[in-house]
Each structure stands twice: as structure tokens, then as C-alpha cells.
mmCIF file of C-alpha atoms in Angstrom:
data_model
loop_
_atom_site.group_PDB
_atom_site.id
_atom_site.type_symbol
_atom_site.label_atom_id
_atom_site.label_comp_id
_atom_site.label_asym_id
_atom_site.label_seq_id
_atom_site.Cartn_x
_atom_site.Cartn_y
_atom_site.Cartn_z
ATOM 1 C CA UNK C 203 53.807 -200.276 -116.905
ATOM 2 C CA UNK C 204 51.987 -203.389 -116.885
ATOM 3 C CA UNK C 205 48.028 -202.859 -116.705
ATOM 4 C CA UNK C 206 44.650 -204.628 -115.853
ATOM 5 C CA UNK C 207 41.830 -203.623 -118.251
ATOM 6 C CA UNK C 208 40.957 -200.779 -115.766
ATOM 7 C CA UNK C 209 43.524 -199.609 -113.077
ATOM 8 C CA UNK C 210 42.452 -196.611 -110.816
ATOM 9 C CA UNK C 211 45.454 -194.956 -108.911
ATOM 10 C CA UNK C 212 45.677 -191.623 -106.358
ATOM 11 C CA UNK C 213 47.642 -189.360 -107.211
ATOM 12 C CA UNK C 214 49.122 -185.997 -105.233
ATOM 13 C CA UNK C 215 50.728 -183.894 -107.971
ATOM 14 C CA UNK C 216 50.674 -183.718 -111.718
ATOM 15 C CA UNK C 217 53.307 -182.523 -114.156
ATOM 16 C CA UNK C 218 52.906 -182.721 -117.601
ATOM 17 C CA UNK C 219 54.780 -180.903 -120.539
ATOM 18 C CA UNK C 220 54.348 -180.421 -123.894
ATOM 19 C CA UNK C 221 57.140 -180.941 -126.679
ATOM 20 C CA UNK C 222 56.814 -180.747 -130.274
ATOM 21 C CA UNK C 223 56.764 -184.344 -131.342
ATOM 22 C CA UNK C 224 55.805 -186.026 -134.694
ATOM 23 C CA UNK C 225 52.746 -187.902 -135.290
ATOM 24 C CA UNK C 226 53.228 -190.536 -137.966
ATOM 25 C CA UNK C 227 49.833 -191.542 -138.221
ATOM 26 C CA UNK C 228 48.559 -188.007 -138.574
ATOM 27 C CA UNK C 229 51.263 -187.664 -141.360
ATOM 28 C CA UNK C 230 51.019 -190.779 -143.027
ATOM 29 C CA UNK C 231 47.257 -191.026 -143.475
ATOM 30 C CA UNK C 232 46.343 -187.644 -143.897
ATOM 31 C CA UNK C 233 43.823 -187.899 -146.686
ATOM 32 C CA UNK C 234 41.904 -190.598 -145.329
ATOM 33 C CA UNK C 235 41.740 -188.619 -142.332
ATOM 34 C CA UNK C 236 40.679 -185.751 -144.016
ATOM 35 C CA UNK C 237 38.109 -187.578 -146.073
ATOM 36 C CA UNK C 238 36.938 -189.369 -142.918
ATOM 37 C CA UNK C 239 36.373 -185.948 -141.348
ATOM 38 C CA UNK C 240 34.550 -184.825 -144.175
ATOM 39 C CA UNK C 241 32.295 -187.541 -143.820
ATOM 40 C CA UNK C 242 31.638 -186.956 -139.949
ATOM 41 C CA UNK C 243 31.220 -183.164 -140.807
ATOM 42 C CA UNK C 244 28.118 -184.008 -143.168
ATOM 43 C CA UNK C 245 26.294 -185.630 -140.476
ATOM 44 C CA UNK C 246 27.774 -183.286 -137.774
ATOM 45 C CA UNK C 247 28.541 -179.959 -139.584
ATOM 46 C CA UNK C 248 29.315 -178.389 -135.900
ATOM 47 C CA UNK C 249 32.084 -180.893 -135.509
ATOM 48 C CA UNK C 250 35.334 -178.405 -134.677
ATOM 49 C CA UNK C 251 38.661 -179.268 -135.947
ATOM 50 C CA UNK C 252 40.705 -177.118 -133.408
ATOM 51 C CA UNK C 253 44.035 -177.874 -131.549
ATOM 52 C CA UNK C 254 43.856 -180.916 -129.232
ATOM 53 C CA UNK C 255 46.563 -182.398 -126.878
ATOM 54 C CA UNK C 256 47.571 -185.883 -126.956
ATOM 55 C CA UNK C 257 49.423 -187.988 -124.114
ATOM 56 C CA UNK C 258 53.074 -189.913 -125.673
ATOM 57 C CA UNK C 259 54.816 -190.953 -122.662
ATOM 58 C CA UNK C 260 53.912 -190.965 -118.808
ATOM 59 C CA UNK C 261 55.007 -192.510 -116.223
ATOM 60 C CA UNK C 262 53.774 -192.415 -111.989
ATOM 61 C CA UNK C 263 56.267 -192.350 -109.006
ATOM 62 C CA UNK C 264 56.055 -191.180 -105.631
ATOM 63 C CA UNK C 265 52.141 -190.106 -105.976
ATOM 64 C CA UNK C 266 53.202 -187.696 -109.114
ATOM 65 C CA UNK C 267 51.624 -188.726 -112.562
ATOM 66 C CA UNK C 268 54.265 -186.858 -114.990
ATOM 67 C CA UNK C 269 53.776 -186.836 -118.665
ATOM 68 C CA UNK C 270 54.763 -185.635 -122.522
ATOM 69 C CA UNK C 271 52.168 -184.290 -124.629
ATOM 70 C CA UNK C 272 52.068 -183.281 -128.119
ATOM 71 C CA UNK C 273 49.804 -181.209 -130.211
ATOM 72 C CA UNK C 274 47.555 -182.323 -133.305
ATOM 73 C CA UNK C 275 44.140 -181.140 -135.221
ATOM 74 C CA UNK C 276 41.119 -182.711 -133.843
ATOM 75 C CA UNK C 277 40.420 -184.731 -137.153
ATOM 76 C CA UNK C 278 43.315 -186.539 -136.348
ATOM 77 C CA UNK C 279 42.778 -187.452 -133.166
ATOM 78 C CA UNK C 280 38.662 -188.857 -133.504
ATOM 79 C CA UNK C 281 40.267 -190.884 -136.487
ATOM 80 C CA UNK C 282 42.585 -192.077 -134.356
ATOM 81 C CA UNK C 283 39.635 -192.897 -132.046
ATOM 82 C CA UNK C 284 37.162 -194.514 -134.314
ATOM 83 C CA UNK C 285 39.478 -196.487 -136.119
ATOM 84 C CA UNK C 286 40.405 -198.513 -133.503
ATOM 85 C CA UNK C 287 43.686 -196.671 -131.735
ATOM 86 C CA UNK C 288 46.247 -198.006 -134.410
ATOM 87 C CA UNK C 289 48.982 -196.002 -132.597
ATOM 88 C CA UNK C 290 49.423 -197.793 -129.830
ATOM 89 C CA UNK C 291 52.479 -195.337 -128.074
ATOM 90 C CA UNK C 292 49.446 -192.630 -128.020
ATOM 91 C CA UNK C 293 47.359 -192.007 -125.402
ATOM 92 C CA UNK C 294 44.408 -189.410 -124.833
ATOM 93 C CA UNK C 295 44.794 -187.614 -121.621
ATOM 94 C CA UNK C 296 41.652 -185.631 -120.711
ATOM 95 C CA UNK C 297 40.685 -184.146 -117.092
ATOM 96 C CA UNK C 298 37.103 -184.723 -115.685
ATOM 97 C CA UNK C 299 35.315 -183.074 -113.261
ATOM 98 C CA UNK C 300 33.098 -185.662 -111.235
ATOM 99 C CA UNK C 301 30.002 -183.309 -109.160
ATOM 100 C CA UNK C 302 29.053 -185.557 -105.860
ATOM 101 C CA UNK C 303 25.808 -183.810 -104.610
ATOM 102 C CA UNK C 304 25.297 -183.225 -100.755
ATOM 103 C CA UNK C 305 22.756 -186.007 -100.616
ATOM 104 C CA UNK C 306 25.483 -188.425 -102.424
ATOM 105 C CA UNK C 307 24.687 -188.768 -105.945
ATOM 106 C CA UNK C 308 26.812 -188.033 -108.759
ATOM 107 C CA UNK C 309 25.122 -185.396 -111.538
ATOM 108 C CA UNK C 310 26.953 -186.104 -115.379
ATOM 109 C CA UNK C 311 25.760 -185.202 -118.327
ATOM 110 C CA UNK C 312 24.215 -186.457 -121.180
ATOM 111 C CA UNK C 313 26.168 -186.043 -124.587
ATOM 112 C CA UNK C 314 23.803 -183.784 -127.509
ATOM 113 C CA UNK C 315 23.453 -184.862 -130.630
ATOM 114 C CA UNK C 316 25.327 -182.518 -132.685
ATOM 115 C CA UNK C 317 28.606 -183.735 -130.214
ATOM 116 C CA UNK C 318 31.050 -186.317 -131.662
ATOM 117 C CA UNK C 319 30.177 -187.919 -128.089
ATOM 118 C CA UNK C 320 26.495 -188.008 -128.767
ATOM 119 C CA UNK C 321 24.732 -190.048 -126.196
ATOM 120 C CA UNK C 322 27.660 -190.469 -123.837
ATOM 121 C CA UNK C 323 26.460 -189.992 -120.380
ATOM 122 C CA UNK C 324 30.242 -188.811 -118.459
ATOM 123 C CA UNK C 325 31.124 -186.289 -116.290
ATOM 124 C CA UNK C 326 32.040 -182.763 -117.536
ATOM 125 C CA UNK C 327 35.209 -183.095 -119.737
ATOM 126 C CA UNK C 328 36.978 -181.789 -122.953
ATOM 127 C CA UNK C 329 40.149 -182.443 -124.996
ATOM 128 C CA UNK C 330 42.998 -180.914 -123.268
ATOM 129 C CA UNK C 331 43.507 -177.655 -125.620
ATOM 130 C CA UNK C 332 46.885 -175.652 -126.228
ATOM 131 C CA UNK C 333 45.329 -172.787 -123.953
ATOM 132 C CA UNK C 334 45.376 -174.995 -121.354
ATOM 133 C CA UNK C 335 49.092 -175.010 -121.510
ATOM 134 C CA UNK C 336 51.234 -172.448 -118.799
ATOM 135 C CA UNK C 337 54.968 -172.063 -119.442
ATOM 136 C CA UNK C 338 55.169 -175.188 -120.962
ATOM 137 C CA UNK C 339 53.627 -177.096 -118.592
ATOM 138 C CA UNK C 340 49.578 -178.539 -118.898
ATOM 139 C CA UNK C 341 46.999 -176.711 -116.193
ATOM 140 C CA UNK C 342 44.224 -179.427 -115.669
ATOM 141 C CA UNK C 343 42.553 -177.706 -113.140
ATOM 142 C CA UNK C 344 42.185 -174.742 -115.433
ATOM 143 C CA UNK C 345 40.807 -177.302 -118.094
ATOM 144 C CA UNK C 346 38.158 -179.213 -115.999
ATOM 145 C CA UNK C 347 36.663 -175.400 -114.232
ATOM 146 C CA UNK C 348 36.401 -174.559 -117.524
ATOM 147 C CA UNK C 349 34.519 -177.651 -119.113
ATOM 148 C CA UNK C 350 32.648 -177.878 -115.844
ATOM 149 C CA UNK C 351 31.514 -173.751 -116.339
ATOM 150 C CA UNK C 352 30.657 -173.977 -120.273
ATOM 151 C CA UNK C 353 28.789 -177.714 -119.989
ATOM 152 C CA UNK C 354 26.617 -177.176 -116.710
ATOM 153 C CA UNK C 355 26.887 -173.141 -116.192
ATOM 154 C CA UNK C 356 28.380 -174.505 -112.522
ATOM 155 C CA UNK C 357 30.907 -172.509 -110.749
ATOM 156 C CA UNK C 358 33.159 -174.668 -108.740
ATOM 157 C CA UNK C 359 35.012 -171.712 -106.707
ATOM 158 C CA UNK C 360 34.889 -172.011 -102.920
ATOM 159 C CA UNK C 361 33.448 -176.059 -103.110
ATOM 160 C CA UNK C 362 35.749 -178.252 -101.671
ATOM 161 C CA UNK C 363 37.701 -180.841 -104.006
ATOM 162 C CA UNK C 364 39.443 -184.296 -103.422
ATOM 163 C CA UNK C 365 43.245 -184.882 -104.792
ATOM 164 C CA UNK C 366 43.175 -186.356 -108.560
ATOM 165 C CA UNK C 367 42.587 -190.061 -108.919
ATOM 166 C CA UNK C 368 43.817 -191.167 -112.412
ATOM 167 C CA UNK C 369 41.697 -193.689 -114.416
ATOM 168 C CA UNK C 370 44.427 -196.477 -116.518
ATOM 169 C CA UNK C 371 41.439 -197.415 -119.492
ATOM 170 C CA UNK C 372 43.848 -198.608 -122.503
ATOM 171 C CA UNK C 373 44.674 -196.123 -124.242
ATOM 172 C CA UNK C 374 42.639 -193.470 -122.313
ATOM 173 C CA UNK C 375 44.611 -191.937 -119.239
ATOM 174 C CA UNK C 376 41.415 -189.837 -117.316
ATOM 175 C CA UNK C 377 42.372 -187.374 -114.285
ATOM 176 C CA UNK C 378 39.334 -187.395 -112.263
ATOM 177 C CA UNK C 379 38.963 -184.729 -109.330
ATOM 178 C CA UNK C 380 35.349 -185.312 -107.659
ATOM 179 C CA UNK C 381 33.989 -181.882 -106.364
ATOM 180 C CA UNK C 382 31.634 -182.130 -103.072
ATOM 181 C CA UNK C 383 28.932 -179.206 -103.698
ATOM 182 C CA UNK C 384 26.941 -178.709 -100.633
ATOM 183 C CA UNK C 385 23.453 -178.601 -103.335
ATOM 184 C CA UNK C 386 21.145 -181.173 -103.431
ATOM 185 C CA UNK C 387 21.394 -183.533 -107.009
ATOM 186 C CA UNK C 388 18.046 -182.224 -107.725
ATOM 187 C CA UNK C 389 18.595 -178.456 -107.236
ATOM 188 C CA UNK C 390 22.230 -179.756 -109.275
ATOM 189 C CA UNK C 391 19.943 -181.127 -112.033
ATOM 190 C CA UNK C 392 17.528 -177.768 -111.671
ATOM 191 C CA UNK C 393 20.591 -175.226 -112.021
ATOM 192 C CA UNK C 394 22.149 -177.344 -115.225
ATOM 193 C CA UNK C 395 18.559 -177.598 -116.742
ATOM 194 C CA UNK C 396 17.929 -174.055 -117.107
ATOM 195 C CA UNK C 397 21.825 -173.386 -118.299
ATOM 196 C CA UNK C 398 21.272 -175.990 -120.856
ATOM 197 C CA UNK C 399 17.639 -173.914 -121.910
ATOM 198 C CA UNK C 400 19.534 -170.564 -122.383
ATOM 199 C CA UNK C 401 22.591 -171.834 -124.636
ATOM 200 C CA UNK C 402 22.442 -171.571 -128.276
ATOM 201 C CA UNK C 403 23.904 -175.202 -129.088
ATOM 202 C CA UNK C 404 24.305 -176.743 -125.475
ATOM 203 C CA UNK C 405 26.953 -180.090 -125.153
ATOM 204 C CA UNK C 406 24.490 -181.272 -123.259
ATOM 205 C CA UNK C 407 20.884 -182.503 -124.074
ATOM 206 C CA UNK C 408 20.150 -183.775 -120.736
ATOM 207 C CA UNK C 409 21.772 -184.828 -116.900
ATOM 208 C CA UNK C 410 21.600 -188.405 -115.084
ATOM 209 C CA UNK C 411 21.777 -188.819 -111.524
ATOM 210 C CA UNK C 412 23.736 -191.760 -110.436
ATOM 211 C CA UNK C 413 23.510 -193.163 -106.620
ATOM 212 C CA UNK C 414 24.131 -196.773 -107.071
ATOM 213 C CA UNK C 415 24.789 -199.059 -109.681
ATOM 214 C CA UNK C 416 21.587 -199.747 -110.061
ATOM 215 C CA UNK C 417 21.880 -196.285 -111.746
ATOM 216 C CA UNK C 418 24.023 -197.275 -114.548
ATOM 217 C CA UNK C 419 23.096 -196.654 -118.348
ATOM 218 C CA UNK C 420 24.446 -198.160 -121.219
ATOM 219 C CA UNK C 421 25.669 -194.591 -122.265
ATOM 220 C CA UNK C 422 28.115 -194.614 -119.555
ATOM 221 C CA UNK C 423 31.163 -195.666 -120.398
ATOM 222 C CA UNK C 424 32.907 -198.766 -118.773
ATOM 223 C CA UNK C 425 36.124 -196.865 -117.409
ATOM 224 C CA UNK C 426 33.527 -194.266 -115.899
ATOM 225 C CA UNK C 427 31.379 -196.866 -114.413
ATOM 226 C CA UNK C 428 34.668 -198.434 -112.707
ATOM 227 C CA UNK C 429 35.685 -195.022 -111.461
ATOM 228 C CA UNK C 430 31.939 -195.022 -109.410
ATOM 229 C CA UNK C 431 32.470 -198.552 -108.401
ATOM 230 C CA UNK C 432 36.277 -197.705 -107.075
ATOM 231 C CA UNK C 433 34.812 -194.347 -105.354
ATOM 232 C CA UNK C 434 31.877 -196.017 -103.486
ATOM 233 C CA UNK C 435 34.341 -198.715 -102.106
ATOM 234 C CA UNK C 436 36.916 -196.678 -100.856
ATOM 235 C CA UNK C 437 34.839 -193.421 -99.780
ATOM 236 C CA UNK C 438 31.970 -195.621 -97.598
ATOM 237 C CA UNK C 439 33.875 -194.743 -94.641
ATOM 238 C CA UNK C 440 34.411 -190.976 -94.987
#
């Protein structure tokens, strides 16, 4: 699939599995990775090394994203990430849940400290987890209700919810669904504020409302700043 930096495509229906592949890179490096996750874990003792999904091979046609994921520890994976992506036939695959106010501004989140995302300012999201998985086959919509519920205390039942667009970053493949809530951004803000106040070690140290680009932070990262741009264009007329 050949790719611009940043390719944004709509998609109708998603069907990913999950198969037990080998990870050379986890394999072959395992002690730096271990001693590199050591070294995060001083500075960032909360750091979890859980289960995490990663994206091998996907492919769209017809409006359906299909794709193969496998299963690795986290320390793997942010290795993977920090190091530069030296496994180029990997992917992470990660769902997003993008909050559009009924005044038109978009409410994300600012990254806490004690996160390995610290002062990312994104919409709600997490590594795809094997929970997340049903009969074989990867529930996003489970994943980014969830993420949504734990990182903003928001309930997204009964608000309606646009069709998937997928975000092509390099090697990050982002499923973005934007939810309309019929709540200000400032009530938005309010309700997130005091869910942030009553958890024990919130994801979150803070929320940014975005209306324009004008808006834009240098926390925000450059594939979600292209999703805003590609949103604004196409959803003037709606």
C-alpha cells in the first residue's frame, strides 16, 4: 500500500483477528529491552508491563479495514517505540475516541506525568489489550467505551457516533470514531475535571479544548492534528 506521510481513509466495517505470531525483535533483544524497561520503571515506577496487541498485516477493500494482530508484553512494544520502530512489518493499531461538543469543539486530554505518554494532549485511547479480543476477532468499540469511561468518567451510551475513519501515520494505524455529545465543551471539561479530582492516579492531568487550529499545542501529535484538519474540511457542510 503505497502511503503519503499522513493518509486519512473512511471506513464502514472492521475485521481484525488475532494469530499467534513471532516477534523477532521481542526475542532477539530481550535483555536490552528488559534493561531499557528497567530504566523507564525508575523514573515511572507505575509503568505496567501487561499484554498489548500489535498490528502485522492489514490491508482495506471495499470500505472494510481487515487486519492480523499478535500479542506481546508492553516493554516490548514502548522499546519498539522509542527506539525508533526498527521492525518495520509492525504496526501499532490503537482505537480513539474523538468527543465533538454541541457547540463544536473537540475536548482531549492531557497525558499525566506518571503515563509513558506524559504530556501528550490526544483523544481518549489505550493499547488494544487481549480482553478486547471476542472469538478471535478484536472489539474496538469495546476498547475505545472503555478508555473513553476510565480516562474522562464519560459514558458514551445513547450519543450518537460517526462510522470509523482510519488515520495511515507510518507505522501507527489509528481508528478514530468522533462521538457528537449534545454537552457543551465547557460542561465536557467540568464533568472530566471533577472525574480526574476523585481518581487515585488519573491518566489525565488536565483537558484542552480545540475549535480551530489556532488551538493547536505542541503536545498534540502531528497525525492527530491532521485528523482535525481532515474533519473540519470534510464535515463544514453537515
Amino acid at each position: 500500500m503505497k502511503m503519503t506521510d499522513i493518509d486519512i481513509v473512511p471506513i464502514q466495517r472492521l475485521d481484525f483477528l488475532v494469530s499467534p505470531l513471532p516477534w523477532s525483535f521481542a526475542a532477539d533483544r530481550r535483555a536490552e529491552i528488559e534493561d531499557y524497561f528497567t530504566h523507564l520503571r525508575r523514573a515511572k515506577p507505575r509503568l505496567w508491563n501487561g499484554r498489548v496487541l500489535l498490528l502485522r498485516d492489514f490491508e482495506i477493500s471495499d470500505a472494510t479495514l481487515q487486519g492480523t494482530l499478535f500479542e506481546t508484553d508492553y516493554a516490548s512494544f514502548i522499546a519498539w517505540r522509542d527506539w525508533g520502530f526498527p521492525d518495520r512489518d509492525v504496526r501499532a493499531c490503537f482505537a480513539m475516541g474523538a468527543l465533538l461538543s454541541c457547540d463544536g469543539a473537540f475536548v482531549l486530554g492531557v497525558m499525566n506525568a506518571h503515563t509513558a505518554g506524559a504530556g501528550g494532549i490526544y483523544f481518549p485511547s489505550g493499547m488494544l489489550e487481549p480482553r478486547d479480543v471476542v472469538s478471535g476477532r478484536v472489539d474496538f468499540d469495546r476498547n475505545v467505551r472503555r478508555e473513553i469511561a476510565e480516562e474522562t468518567g464519560l459514558s458514551v451510551d445513547g450519543i450518537a457516533a460517526d462510522s470509523w475513519r482510519v488515520v495511515l501515520a507510518q507505522q501507527r494505524v489509528a481508528l478514530i470514531k468522533v462521538f457528537r455529545f449534545r454537552t457543551s465543551a465547557a460542561d465536557m471539561r467540568a464533568s472530566i475535571l471533577d472525574h480526574l479530582r476523585n481518581e487515585a492516579e488519573p491518566e489525565l492531568s488536565d483537558v484542552h479544548i480545540v475549535r480551530a487550529p489556532s488551538d493547536f499545542k505542541l503536545g498534540m501529535l502531528s497525525f492527530v492534528r491532521a485528523f482535525l484538519l481532515h474533519f473540519w474540511a470534510c464535515d463544514s457542510g453537515r
